[in-house]
Short mmCIF file of C-alpha atoms in Angstrom, two decimals:
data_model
loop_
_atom_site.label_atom_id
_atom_site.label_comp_id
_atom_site.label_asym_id
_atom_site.label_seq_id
_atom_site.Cartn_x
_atom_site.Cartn_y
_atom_site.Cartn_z
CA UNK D 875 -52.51 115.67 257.61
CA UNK D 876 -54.98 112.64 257.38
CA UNK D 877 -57.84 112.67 258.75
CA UNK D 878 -60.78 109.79 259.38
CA UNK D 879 -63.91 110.61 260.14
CA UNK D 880 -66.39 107.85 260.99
CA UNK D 881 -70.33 108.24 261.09
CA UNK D 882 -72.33 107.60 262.53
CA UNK D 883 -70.63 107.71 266.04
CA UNK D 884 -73.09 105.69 267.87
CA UNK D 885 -75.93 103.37 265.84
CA UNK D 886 -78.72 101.53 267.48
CA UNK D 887 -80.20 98.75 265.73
CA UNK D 888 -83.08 95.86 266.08
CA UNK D 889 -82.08 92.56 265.36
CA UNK D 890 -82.52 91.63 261.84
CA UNK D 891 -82.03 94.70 260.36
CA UNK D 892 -79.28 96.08 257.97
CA UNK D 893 -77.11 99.06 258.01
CA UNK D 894 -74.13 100.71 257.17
CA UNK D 895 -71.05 102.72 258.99
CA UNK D 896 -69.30 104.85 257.00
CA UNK D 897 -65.24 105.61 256.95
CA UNK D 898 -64.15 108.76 254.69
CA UNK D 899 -60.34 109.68 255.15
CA UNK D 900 -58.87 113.36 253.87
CA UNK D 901 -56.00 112.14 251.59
CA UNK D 902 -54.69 109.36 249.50
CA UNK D 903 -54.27 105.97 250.91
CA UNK D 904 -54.74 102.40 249.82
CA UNK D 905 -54.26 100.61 252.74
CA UNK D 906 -57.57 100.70 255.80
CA UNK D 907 -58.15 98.82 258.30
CA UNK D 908 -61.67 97.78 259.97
CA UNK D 909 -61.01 96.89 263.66
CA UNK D 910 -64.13 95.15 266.35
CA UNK D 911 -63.80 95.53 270.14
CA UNK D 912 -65.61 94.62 272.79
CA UNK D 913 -65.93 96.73 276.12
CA UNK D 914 -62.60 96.15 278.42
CA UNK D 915 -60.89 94.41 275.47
CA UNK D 916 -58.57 94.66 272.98
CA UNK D 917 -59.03 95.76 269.56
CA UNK D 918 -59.41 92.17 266.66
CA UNK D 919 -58.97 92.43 263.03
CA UNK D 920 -61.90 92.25 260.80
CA UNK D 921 -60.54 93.49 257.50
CA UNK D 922 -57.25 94.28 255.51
CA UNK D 923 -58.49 96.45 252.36
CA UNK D 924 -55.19 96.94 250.28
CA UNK D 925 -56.48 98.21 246.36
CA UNK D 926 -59.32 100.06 245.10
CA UNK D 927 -62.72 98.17 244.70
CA UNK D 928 -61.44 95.67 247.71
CA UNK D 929 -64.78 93.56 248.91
CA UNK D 930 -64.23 91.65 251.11
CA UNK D 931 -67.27 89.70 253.81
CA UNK D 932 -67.21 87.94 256.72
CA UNK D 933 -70.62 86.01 258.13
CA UNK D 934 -73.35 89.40 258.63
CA UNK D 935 -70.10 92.20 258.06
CA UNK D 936 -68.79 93.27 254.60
CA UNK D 937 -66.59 95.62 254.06
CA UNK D 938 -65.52 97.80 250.77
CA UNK D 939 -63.28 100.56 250.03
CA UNK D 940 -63.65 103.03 247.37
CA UNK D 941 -59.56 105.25 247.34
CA UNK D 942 -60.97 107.45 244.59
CA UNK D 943 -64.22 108.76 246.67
CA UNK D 944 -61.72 108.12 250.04
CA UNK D 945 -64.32 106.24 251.54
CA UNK D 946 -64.88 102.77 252.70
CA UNK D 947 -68.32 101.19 254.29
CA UNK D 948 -68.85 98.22 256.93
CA UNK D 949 -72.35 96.63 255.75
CA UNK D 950 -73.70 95.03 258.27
CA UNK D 951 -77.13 91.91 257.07
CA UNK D 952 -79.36 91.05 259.58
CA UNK D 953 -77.51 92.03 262.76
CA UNK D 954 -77.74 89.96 266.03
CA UNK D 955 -76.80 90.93 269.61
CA UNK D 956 -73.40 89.63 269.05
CA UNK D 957 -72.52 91.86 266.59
CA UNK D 958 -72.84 94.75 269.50
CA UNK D 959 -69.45 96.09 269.82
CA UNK D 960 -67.65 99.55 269.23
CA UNK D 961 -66.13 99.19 265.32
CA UNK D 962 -63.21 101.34 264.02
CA UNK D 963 -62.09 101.84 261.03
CA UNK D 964 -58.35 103.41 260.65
CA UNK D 965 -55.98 104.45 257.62
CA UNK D 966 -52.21 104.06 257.17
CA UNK D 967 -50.63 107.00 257.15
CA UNK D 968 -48.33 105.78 254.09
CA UNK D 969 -46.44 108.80 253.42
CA UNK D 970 -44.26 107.87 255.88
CA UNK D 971 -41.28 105.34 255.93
CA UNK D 972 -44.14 102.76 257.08
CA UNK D 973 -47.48 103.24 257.65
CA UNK D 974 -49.39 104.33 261.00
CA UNK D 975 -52.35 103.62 261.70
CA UNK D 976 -54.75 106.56 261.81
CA UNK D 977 -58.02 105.45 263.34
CA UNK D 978 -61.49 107.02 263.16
CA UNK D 979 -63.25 107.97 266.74
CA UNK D 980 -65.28 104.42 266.66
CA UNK D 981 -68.79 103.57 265.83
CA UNK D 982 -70.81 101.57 269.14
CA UNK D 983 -73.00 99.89 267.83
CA UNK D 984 -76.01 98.28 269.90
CA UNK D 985 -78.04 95.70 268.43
CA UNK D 986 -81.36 95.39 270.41
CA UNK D 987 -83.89 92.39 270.04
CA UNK R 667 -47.71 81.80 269.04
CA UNK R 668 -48.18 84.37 272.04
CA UNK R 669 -48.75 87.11 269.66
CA UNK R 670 -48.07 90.83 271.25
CA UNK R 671 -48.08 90.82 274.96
CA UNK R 672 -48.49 93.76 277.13
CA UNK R 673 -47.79 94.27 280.57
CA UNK R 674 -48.81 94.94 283.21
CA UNK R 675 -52.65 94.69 282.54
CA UNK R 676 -53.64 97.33 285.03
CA UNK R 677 -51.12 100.26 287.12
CA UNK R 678 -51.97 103.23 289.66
CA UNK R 679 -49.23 105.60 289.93
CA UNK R 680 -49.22 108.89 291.78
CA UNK R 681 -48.45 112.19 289.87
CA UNK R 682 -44.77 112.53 289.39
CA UNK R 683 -43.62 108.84 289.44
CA UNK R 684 -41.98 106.79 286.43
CA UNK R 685 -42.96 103.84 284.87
CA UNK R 686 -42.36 101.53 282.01
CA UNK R 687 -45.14 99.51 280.15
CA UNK R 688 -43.57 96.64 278.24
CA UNK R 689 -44.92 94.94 274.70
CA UNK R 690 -43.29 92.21 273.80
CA UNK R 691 -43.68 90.08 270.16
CA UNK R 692 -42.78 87.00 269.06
CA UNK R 693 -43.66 87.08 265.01
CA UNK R 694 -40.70 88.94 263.76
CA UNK R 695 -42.52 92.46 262.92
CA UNK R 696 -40.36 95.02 262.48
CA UNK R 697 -42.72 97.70 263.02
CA UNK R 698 -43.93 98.37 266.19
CA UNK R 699 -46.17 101.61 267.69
CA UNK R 700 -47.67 102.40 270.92
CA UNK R 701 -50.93 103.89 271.00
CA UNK R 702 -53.38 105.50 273.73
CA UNK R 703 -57.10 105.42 273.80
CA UNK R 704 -59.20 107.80 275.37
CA UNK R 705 -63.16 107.67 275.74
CA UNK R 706 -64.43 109.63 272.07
CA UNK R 707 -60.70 110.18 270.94
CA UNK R 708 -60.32 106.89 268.94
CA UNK R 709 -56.33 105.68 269.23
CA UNK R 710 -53.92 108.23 268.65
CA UNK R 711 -50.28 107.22 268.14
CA UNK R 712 -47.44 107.92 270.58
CA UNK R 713 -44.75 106.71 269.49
CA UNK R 714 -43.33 103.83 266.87
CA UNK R 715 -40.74 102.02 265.57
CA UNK R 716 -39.22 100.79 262.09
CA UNK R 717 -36.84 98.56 263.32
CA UNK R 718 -34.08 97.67 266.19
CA UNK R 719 -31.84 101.07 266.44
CA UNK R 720 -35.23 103.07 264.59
CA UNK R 721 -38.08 105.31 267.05
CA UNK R 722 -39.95 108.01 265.71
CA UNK R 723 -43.01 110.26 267.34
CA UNK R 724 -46.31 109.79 266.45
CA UNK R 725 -49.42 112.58 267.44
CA UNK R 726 -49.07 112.51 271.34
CA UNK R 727 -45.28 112.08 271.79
CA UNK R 728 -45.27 114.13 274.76
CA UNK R 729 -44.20 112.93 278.68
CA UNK R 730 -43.14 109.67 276.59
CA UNK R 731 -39.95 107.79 276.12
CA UNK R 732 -39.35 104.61 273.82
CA UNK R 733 -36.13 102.30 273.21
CA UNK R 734 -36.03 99.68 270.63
CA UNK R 735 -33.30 98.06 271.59
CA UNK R 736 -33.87 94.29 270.36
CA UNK R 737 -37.07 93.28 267.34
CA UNK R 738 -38.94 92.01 270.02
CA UNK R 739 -39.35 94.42 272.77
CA UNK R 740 -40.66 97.75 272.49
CA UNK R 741 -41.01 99.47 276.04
CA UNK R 742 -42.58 102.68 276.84
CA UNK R 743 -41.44 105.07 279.53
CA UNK R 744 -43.58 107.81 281.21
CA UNK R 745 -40.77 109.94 282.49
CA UNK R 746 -42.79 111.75 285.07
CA UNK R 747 -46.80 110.33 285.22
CA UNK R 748 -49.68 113.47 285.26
CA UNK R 749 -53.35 112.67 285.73
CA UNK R 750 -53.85 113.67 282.10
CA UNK R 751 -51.47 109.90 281.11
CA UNK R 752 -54.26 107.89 282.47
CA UNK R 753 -55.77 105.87 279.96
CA UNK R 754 -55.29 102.43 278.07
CA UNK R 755 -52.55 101.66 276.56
CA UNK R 756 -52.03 99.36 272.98
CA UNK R 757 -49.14 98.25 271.47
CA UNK R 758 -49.46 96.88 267.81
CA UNK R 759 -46.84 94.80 265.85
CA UNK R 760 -46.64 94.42 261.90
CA UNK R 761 -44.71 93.29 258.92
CA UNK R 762 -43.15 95.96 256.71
CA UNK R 763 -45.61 97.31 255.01
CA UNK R 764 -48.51 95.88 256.87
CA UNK R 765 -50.33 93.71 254.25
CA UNK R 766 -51.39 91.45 256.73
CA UNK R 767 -52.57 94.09 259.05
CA UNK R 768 -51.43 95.15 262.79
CA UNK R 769 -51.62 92.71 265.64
CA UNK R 770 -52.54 94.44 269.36
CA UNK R 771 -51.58 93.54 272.54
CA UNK R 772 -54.30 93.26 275.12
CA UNK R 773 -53.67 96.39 276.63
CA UNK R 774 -52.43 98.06 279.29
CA UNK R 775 -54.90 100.03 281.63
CA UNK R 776 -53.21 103.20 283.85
CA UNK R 777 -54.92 105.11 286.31
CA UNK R 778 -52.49 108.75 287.70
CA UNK R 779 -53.84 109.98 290.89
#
């Protein structure tokens, strides 16, 4: 059974700091997902990681994924308040005849000034 | 594009009625899943679909009824509502194999009393 575990749970940051949140999933999959939202909304699409050693950065956020260590990590450079959202990471279930989306329970993140 | 649409937005049943929570899409995905998200639980999967003609259960199958009776439309029934069904709702669209990553609907929010 996959499993995604996502740490930490709930991060509190000051402005212009950097950090990282941290996806590890229990078994093999190439194919995770990095998902934003914003209180009372839907969930938006930050990243598509499809292959080992997948970088890929948008403005403050990158995002890597390593399938041998079953881990991928959401850098975030000098956050501002508009960063502050709840961020999810989640792993297709590929064993199946498609992929579903498991998800990890969500990191909030509040960025303070 | 209108993307995946949900609706309605927000429902109050009382315990023991029926409903059915429609997600439309209009990009052609064959895959489609409905998903449930609960304060610290993440999303966990209900139930999804492969194709017209294809459903299949996910984690939390249970009280739930799907159809996929066209690509577009992908409604979900709750066959008799209990207080433990209220919660917010997602449907998410994608192309076989999700390379491009699943669109979400805005959400449905449902409240059993």
């Amino acid at each position: 059974e996959l499993k995604v575990e996502q740490n930490p749970l709930f991060l509190s940051m000051q402005e212009g700091k950097n950090y990282t949140i941290y996806c590890n999933y229990s078994t093999t999959s190439d194919r995770l997902y990095w998902y934003r939202q914003d209180p009372g909304k839907s969930l938006e699409s930050l990243f598509v990681l499809l292959s080992n050693g997948a970088v890929k950065q948008e403005g403050r956020l990158m995002a890597s994924l390593d399938t041998k260590a079953r881990l991928s990590t959401l850098h975030i450079t000098a956050a501002v308040h508009d960063l502050s959202a709840t961020y999810f990471c989640a792993v297709s279930n590929y064993g199946g005849s498609q992929g579903n989306l498991i998800f990890g329970k969500g990191t909030k993140l509040s960025v303070k000034p | 594009n209108a993307g995946v649409t949900q609706t309605p937005k927000f429902q109050v049943l009382k315990t023991g009625q029926s409903m059915t929570l429609q997600c439309a899409q209009d990009m052609n995905h064959e895959y489609m899943s409905w998903y449930r998200q609960d304060p610290g639980m993440g999303l966990r999967l209900i139930h999804y679909s492969v194709g017209a003609g294809i459903t299949d259960q996910g984690e939390v199958p249970n009280g739930y009824n799907v159809s996929r009776s066209t690509t577009e439309d992908f409604p979900l029934r709750l066959l008799s509502a209990a207080p433990s069904q209220t919660s917010v709702y997602f449907c998410a669209s994608s192309w076989t194999g999700a390379r491009y990553g699943y669109t979400f609907g805005s959400g449905t929010r449902l409240t059993v009393v």
